[in-house]
CSV table of C-alpha atoms and ligand atoms in Angstrom, one decimal:
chain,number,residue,atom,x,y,z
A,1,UNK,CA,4.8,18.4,-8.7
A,2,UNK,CA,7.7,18.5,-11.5
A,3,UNK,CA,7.6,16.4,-14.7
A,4,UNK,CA,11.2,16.3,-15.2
A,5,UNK,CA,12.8,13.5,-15.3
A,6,UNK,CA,14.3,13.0,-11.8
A,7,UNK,CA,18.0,11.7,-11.5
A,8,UNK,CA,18.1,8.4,-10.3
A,9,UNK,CA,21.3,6.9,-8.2
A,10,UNK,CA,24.0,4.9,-10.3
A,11,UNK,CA,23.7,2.7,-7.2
A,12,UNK,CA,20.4,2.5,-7.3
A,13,UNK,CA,19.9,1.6,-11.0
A,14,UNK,CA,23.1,-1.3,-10.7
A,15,UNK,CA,21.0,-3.1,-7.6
A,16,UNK,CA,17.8,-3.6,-9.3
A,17,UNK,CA,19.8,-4.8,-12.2
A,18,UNK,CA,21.6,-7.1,-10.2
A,19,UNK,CA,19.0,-7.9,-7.4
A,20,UNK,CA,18.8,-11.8,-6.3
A,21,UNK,CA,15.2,-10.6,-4.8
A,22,UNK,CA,14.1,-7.4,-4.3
A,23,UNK,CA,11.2,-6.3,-1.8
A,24,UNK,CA,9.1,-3.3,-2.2
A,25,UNK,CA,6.8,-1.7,0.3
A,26,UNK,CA,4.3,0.5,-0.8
A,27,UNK,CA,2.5,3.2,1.1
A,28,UNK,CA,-0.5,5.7,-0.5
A,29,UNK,CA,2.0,7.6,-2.4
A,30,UNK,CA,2.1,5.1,-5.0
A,31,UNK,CA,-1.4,5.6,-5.6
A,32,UNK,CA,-1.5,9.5,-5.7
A,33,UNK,CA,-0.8,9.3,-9.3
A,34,UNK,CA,-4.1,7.3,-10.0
A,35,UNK,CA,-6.3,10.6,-8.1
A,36,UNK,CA,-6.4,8.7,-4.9
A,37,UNK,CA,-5.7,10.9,-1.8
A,38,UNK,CA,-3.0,9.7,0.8
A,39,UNK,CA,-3.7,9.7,4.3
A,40,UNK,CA,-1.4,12.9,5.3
A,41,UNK,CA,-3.7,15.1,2.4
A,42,UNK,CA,-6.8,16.8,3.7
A,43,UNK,CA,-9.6,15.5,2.8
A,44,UNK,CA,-12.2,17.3,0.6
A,45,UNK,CA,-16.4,17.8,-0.1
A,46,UNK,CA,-18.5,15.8,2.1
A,47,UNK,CA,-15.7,14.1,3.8
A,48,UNK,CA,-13.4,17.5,4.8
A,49,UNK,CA,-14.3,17.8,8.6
A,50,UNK,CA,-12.9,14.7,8.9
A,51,UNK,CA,-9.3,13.3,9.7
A,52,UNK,CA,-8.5,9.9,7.9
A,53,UNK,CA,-6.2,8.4,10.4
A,54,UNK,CA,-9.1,9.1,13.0
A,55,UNK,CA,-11.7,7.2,11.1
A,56,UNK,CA,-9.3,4.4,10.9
A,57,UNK,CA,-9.5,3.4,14.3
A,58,UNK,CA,-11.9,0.4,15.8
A,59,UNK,CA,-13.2,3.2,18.3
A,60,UNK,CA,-14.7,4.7,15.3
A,61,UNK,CA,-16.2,2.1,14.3
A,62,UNK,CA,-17.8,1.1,17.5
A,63,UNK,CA,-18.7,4.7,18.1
A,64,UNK,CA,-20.0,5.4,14.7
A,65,UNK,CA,-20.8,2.2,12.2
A,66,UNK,CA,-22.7,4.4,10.0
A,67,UNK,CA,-19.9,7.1,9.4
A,68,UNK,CA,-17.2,4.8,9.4
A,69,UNK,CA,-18.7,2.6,7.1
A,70,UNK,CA,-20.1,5.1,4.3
A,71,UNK,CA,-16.5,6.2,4.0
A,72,UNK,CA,-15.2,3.7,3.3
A,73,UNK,CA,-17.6,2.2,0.8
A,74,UNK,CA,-17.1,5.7,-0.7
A,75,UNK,CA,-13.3,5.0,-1.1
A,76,UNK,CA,-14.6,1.3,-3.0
A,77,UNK,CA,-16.7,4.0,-5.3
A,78,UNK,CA,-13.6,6.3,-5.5
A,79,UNK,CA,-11.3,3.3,-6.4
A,80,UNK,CA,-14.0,2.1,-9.1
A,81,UNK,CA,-13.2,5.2,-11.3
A,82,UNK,CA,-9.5,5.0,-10.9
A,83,UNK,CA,-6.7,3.3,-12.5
A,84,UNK,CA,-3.5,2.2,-12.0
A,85,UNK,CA,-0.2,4.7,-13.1
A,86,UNK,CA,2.5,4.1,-14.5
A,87,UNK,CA,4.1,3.6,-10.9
A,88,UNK,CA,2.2,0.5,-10.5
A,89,UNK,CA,2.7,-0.7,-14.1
A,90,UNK,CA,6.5,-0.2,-13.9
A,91,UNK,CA,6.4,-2.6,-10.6
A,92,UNK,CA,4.5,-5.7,-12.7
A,93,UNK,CA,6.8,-5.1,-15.5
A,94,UNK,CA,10.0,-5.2,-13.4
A,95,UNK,CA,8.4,-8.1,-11.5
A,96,UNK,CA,7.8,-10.1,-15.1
A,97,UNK,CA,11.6,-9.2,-15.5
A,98,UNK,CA,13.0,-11.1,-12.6
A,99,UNK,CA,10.8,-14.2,-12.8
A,100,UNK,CA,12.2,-14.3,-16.5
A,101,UNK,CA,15.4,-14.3,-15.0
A,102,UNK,CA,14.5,-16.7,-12.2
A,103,UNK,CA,15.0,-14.2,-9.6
A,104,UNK,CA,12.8,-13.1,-6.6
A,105,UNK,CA,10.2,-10.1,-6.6
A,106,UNK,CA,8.2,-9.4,-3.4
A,107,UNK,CA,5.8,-6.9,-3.2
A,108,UNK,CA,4.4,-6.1,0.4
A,109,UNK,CA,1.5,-2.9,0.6
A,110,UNK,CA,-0.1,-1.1,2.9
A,111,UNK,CA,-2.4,-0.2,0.4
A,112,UNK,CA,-6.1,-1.4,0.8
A,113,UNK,CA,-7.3,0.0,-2.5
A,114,UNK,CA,-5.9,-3.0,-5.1
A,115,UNK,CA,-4.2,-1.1,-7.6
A,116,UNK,CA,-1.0,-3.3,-8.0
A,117,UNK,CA,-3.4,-6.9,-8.8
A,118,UNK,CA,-5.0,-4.4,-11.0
A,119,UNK,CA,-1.6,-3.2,-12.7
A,120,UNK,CA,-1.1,-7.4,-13.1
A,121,UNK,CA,1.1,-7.7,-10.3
A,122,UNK,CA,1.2,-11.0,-8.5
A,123,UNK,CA,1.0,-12.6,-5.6
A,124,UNK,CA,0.9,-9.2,-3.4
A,125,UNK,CA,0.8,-8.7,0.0
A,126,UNK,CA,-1.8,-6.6,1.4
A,127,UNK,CA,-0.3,-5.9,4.9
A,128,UNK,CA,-2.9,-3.7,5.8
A,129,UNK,CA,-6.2,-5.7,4.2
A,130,UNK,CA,-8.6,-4.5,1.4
A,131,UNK,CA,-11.5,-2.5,0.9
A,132,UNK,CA,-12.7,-5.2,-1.5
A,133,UNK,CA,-13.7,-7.3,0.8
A,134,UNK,CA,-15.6,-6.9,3.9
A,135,UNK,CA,-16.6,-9.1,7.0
A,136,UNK,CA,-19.7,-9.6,9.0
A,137,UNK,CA,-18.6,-8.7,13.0
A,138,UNK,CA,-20.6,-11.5,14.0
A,139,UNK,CA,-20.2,-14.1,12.2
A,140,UNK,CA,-17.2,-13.9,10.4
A,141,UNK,CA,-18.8,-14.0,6.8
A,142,UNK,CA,-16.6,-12.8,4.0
A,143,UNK,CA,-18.4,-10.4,1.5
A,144,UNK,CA,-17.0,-9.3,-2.0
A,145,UNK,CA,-17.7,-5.5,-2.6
A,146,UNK,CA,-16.5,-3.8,-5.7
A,147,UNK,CA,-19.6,-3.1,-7.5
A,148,UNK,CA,-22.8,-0.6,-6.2
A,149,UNK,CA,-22.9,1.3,-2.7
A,150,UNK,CA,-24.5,-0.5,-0.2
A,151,UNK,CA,-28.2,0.3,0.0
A,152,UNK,CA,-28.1,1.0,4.1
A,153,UNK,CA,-25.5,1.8,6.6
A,154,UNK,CA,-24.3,0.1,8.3
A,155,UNK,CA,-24.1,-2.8,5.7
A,156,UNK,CA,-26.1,-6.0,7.4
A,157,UNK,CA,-24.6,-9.6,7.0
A,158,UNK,CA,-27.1,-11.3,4.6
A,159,UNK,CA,-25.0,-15.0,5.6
A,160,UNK,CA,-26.3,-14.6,9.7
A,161,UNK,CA,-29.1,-11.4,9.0
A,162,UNK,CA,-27.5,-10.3,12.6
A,163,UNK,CA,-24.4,-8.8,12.0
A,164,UNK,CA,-23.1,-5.8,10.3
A,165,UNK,CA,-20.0,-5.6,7.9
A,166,UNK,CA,-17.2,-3.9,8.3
A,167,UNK,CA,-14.4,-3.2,5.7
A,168,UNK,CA,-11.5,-6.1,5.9
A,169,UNK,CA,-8.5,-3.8,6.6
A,170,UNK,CA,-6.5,-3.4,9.3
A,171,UNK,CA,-7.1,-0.2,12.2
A,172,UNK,CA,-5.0,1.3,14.5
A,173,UNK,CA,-4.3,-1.4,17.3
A,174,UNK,CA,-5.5,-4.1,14.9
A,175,UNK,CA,-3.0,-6.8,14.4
A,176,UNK,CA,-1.9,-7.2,10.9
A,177,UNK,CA,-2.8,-10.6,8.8
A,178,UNK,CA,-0.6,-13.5,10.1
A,179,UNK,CA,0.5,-14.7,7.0
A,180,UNK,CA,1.1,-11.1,5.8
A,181,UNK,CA,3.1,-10.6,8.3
A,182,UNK,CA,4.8,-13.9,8.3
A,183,UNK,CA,5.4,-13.5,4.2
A,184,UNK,CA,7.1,-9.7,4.9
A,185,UNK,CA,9.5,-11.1,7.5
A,186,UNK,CA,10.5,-14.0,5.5
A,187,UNK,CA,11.0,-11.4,2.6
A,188,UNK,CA,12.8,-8.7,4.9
A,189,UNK,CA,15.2,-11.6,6.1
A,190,UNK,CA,16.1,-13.5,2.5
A,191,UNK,CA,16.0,-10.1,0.2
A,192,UNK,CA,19.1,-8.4,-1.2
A,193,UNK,CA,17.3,-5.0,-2.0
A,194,UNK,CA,14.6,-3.6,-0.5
A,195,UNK,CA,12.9,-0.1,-1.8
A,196,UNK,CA,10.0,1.8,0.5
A,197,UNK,CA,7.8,3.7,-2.2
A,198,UNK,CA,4.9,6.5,-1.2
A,199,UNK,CA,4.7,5.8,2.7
A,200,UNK,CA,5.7,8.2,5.2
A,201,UNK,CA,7.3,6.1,7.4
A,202,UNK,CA,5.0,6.5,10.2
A,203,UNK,CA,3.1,3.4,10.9
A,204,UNK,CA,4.7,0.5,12.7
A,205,UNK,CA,5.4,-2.4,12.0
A,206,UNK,CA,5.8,-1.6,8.3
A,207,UNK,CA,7.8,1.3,8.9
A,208,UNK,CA,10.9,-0.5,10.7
A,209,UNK,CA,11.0,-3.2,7.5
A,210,UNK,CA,13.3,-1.6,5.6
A,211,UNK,CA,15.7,-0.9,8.7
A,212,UNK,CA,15.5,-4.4,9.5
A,213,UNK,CA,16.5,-5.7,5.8
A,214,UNK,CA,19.2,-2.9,5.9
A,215,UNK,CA,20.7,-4.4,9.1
A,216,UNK,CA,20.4,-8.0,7.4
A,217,UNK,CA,22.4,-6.8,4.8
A,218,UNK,CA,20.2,-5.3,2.1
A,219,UNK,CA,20.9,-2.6,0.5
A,220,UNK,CA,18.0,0.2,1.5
A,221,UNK,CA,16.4,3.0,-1.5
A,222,UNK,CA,13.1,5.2,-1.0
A,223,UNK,CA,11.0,6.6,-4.0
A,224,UNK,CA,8.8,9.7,-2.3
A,225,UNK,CA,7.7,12.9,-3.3
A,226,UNK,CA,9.6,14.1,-0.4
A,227,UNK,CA,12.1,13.4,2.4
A,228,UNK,CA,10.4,10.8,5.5
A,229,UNK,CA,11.8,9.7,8.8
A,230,UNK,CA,13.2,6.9,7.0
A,231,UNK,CA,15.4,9.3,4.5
A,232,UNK,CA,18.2,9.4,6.9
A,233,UNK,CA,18.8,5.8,7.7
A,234,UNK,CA,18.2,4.6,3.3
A,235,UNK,CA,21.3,4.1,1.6
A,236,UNK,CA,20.0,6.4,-1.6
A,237,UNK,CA,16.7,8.3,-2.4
A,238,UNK,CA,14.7,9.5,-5.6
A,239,UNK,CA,12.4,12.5,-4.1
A,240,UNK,CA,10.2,12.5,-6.9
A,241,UNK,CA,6.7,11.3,-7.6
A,242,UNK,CA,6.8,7.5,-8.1
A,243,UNK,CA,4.7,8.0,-11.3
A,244,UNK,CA,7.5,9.7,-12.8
A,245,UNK,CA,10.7,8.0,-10.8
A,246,UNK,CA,9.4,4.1,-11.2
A,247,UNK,CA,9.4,4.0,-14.9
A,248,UNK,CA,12.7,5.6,-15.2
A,249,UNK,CA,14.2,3.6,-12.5
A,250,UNK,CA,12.5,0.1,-13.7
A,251,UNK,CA,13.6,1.0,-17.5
A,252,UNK,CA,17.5,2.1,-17.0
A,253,UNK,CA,17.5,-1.1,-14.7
A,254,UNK,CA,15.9,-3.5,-17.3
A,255,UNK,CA,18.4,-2.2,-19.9
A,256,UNK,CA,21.4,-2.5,-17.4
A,257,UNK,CA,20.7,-5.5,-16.4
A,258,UNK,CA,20.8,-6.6,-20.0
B,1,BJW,C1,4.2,10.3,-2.9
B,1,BJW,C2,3.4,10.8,-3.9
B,1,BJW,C3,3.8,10.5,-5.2
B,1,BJW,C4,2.6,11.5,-2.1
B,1,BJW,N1,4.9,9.8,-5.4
B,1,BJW,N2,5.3,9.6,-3.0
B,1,BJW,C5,5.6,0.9,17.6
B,1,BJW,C6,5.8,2.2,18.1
B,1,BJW,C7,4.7,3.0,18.2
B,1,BJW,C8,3.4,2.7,17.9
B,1,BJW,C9,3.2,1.4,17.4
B,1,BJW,C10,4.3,0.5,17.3
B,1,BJW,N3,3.8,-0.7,16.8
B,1,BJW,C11,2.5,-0.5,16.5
B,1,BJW,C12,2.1,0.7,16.9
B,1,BJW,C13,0.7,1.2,16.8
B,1,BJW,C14,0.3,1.6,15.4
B,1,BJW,C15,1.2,2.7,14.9
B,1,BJW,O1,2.0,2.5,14.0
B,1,BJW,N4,1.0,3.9,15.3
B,1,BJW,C16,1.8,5.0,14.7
B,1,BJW,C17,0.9,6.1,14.4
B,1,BJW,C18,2.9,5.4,15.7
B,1,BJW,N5,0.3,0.5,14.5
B,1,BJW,C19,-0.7,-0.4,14.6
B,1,BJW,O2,-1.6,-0.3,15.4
B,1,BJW,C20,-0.6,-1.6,13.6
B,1,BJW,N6,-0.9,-2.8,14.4
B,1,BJW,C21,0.0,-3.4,15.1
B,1,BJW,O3,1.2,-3.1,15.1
B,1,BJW,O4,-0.5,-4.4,15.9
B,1,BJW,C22,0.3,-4.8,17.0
B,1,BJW,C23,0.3,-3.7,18.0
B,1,BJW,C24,-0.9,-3.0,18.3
B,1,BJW,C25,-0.9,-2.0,19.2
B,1,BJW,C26,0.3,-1.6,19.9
B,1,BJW,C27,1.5,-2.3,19.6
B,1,BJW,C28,1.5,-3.4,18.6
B,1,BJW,C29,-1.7,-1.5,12.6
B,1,BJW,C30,-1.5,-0.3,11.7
B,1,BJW,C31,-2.7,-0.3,10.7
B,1,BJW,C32,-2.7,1.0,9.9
B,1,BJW,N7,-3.9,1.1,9.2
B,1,BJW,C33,-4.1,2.1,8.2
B,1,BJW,C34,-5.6,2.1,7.7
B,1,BJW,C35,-5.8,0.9,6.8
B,1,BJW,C36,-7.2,1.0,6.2
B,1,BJW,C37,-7.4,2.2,5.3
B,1,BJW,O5,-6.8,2.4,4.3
B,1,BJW,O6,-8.3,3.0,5.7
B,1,BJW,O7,-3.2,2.0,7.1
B,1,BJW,S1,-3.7,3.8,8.8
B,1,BJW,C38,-2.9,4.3,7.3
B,1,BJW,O8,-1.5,4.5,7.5
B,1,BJW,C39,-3.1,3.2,6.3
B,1,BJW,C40,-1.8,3.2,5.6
B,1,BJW,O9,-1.6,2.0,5.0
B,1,BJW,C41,-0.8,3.6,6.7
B,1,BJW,C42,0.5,4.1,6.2
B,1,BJW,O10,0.2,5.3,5.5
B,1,BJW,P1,1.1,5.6,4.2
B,1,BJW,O11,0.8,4.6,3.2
B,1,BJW,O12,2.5,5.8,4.6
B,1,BJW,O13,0.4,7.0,3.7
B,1,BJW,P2,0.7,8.4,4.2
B,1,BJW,O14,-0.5,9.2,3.7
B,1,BJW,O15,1.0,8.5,5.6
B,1,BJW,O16,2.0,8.9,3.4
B,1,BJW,C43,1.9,9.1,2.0
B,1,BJW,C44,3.4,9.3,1.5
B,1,BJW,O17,3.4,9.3,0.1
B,1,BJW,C45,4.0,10.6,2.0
B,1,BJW,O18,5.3,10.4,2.5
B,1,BJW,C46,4.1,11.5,0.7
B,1,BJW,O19,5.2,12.3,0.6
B,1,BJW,C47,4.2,10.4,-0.3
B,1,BJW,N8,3.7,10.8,-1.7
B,1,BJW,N9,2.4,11.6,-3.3
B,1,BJW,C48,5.6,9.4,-4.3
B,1,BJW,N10,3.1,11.0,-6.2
């Protein structure tokens, strides 16, 4: 990782300036910065025999609770001695900007961990759930969890005393939230602008948004530490880490846009 300053696009510094409503999707990338590892890194100590996007799965789960479910309140533990970086901060401040200016900001994430509501960014959607809240299998019960481990695994439902909980995110083969999914295609369809930040580009649907704003008419940018599927069909690229790129891109755009 470099900490020079990366060059970033005229074009791309003149569209957040002029944006009518800019949409950003997130992926892990964003997060990086903050000590949190993406899902393409290896995973390390107690969790390094195992691959993230397999644990993901509702197979897992069903096969094992206790496994599944211990990793992923470790990842609530993980989250609780992070912070957001400057990536995230430069996304509320630009955010703050166009509401000043009475334009539109939309921030769509597949990130479960909550760093952007943390940075002060509104009104995000969280395509792919959170970790911060978890649901009894039974009977449906919605738990807060941001504090202590649990004391057993898997967690039981203290609302039925049946049921155990399981994080409120979004596995392979899972259907996203409905109103997620209904406030990114209402965003993909009315935005001028969209940017894909941190994400790969791998995982459907939130991979193909970008292409479908594009062929609305938006102009398409991606911030990532390296070139994705989706760098060949964008319209300009920063290959940078967002931590770095974000502030520079939010700040020459704030001072264009006067
Ligand atoms: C930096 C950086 C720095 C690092 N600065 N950058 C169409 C075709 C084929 C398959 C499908 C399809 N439609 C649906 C599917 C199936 C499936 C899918 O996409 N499979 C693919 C693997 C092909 N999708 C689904 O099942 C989705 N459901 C769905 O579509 O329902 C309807 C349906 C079902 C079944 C069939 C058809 C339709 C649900 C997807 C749910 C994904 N869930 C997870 C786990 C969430 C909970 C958790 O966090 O544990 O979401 S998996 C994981 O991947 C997580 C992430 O949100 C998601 C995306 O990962 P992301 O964010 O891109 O992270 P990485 O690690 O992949 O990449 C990090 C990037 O950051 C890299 O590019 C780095 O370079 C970069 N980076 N440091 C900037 N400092």
């Amino acid at each position: 990782m470099t900490d020079a300053l990366p060059n970033i696009p005229d074009i791309m510094v003149e569209s957040l300036a002029r944006a009518e409503h800019l949409c950003v999707l997130t992926g892990a990338g964003i997060s990086a910065e903050s000590g949190l590892p993406t899902f393409r890194d290896k995973m390390t100590g107690l969790w390094a025999k195992y691959d993230p996007v397999s644990l993901a799965t509702p197979e897992a789960f069903e096969r094992d609770p206790d496994l599944v479910t211990r990793w992923y309140d470790f990842r609530v533990g993980e989250g609780g001695k992070h912070r957001p970086n400057p990536g995230h901060h430069a996304l509320t401040r630009y955010e703050q900007w166009q509401r000043v200016r009475g334009k539109r900001f939309t921030l769509l994430t597949q990130n479960v961990d909550g760093f952007h509501q943390d940075a002060g960014s509104h009104d995000v959607v969280e395509l792919h759930g959170t970790i911060r809240t978890w649901r009894c299998v039974r009977c449906g019960a919605a738990h807060r969890h941001e504090g202590e481990p649990f004391a057993t695994y898997p967690p039981g439902c203290n609302a039925c005393d049946e049921g155990i909980l399981r994080p409120n995110v979004v596995w392979f083969g899972e259907m996203l939230p409905e109103l997620a999914i209904e406030r990114a295609h209402e965003a993909i369809g009315s935005c001028d602008v969209f940017v894909s930040i941190g994400t790969s580009g791998l995982v459907q649907p939130a991979a193909s948004f970008g292409e479908a704003a594009q062929s609305r008419g938006a102009l398409f940018f991606e911030v990532n530490l390296e070139a994705t599927p989706l760098t060949a069909h964008v319209d300009a690229a920063v290959h940078a880490p967002s931590g770095i790129a974000l502030p520079k891109l939010v700040d020459l755009a704030i001072h264009h846009g006067g």
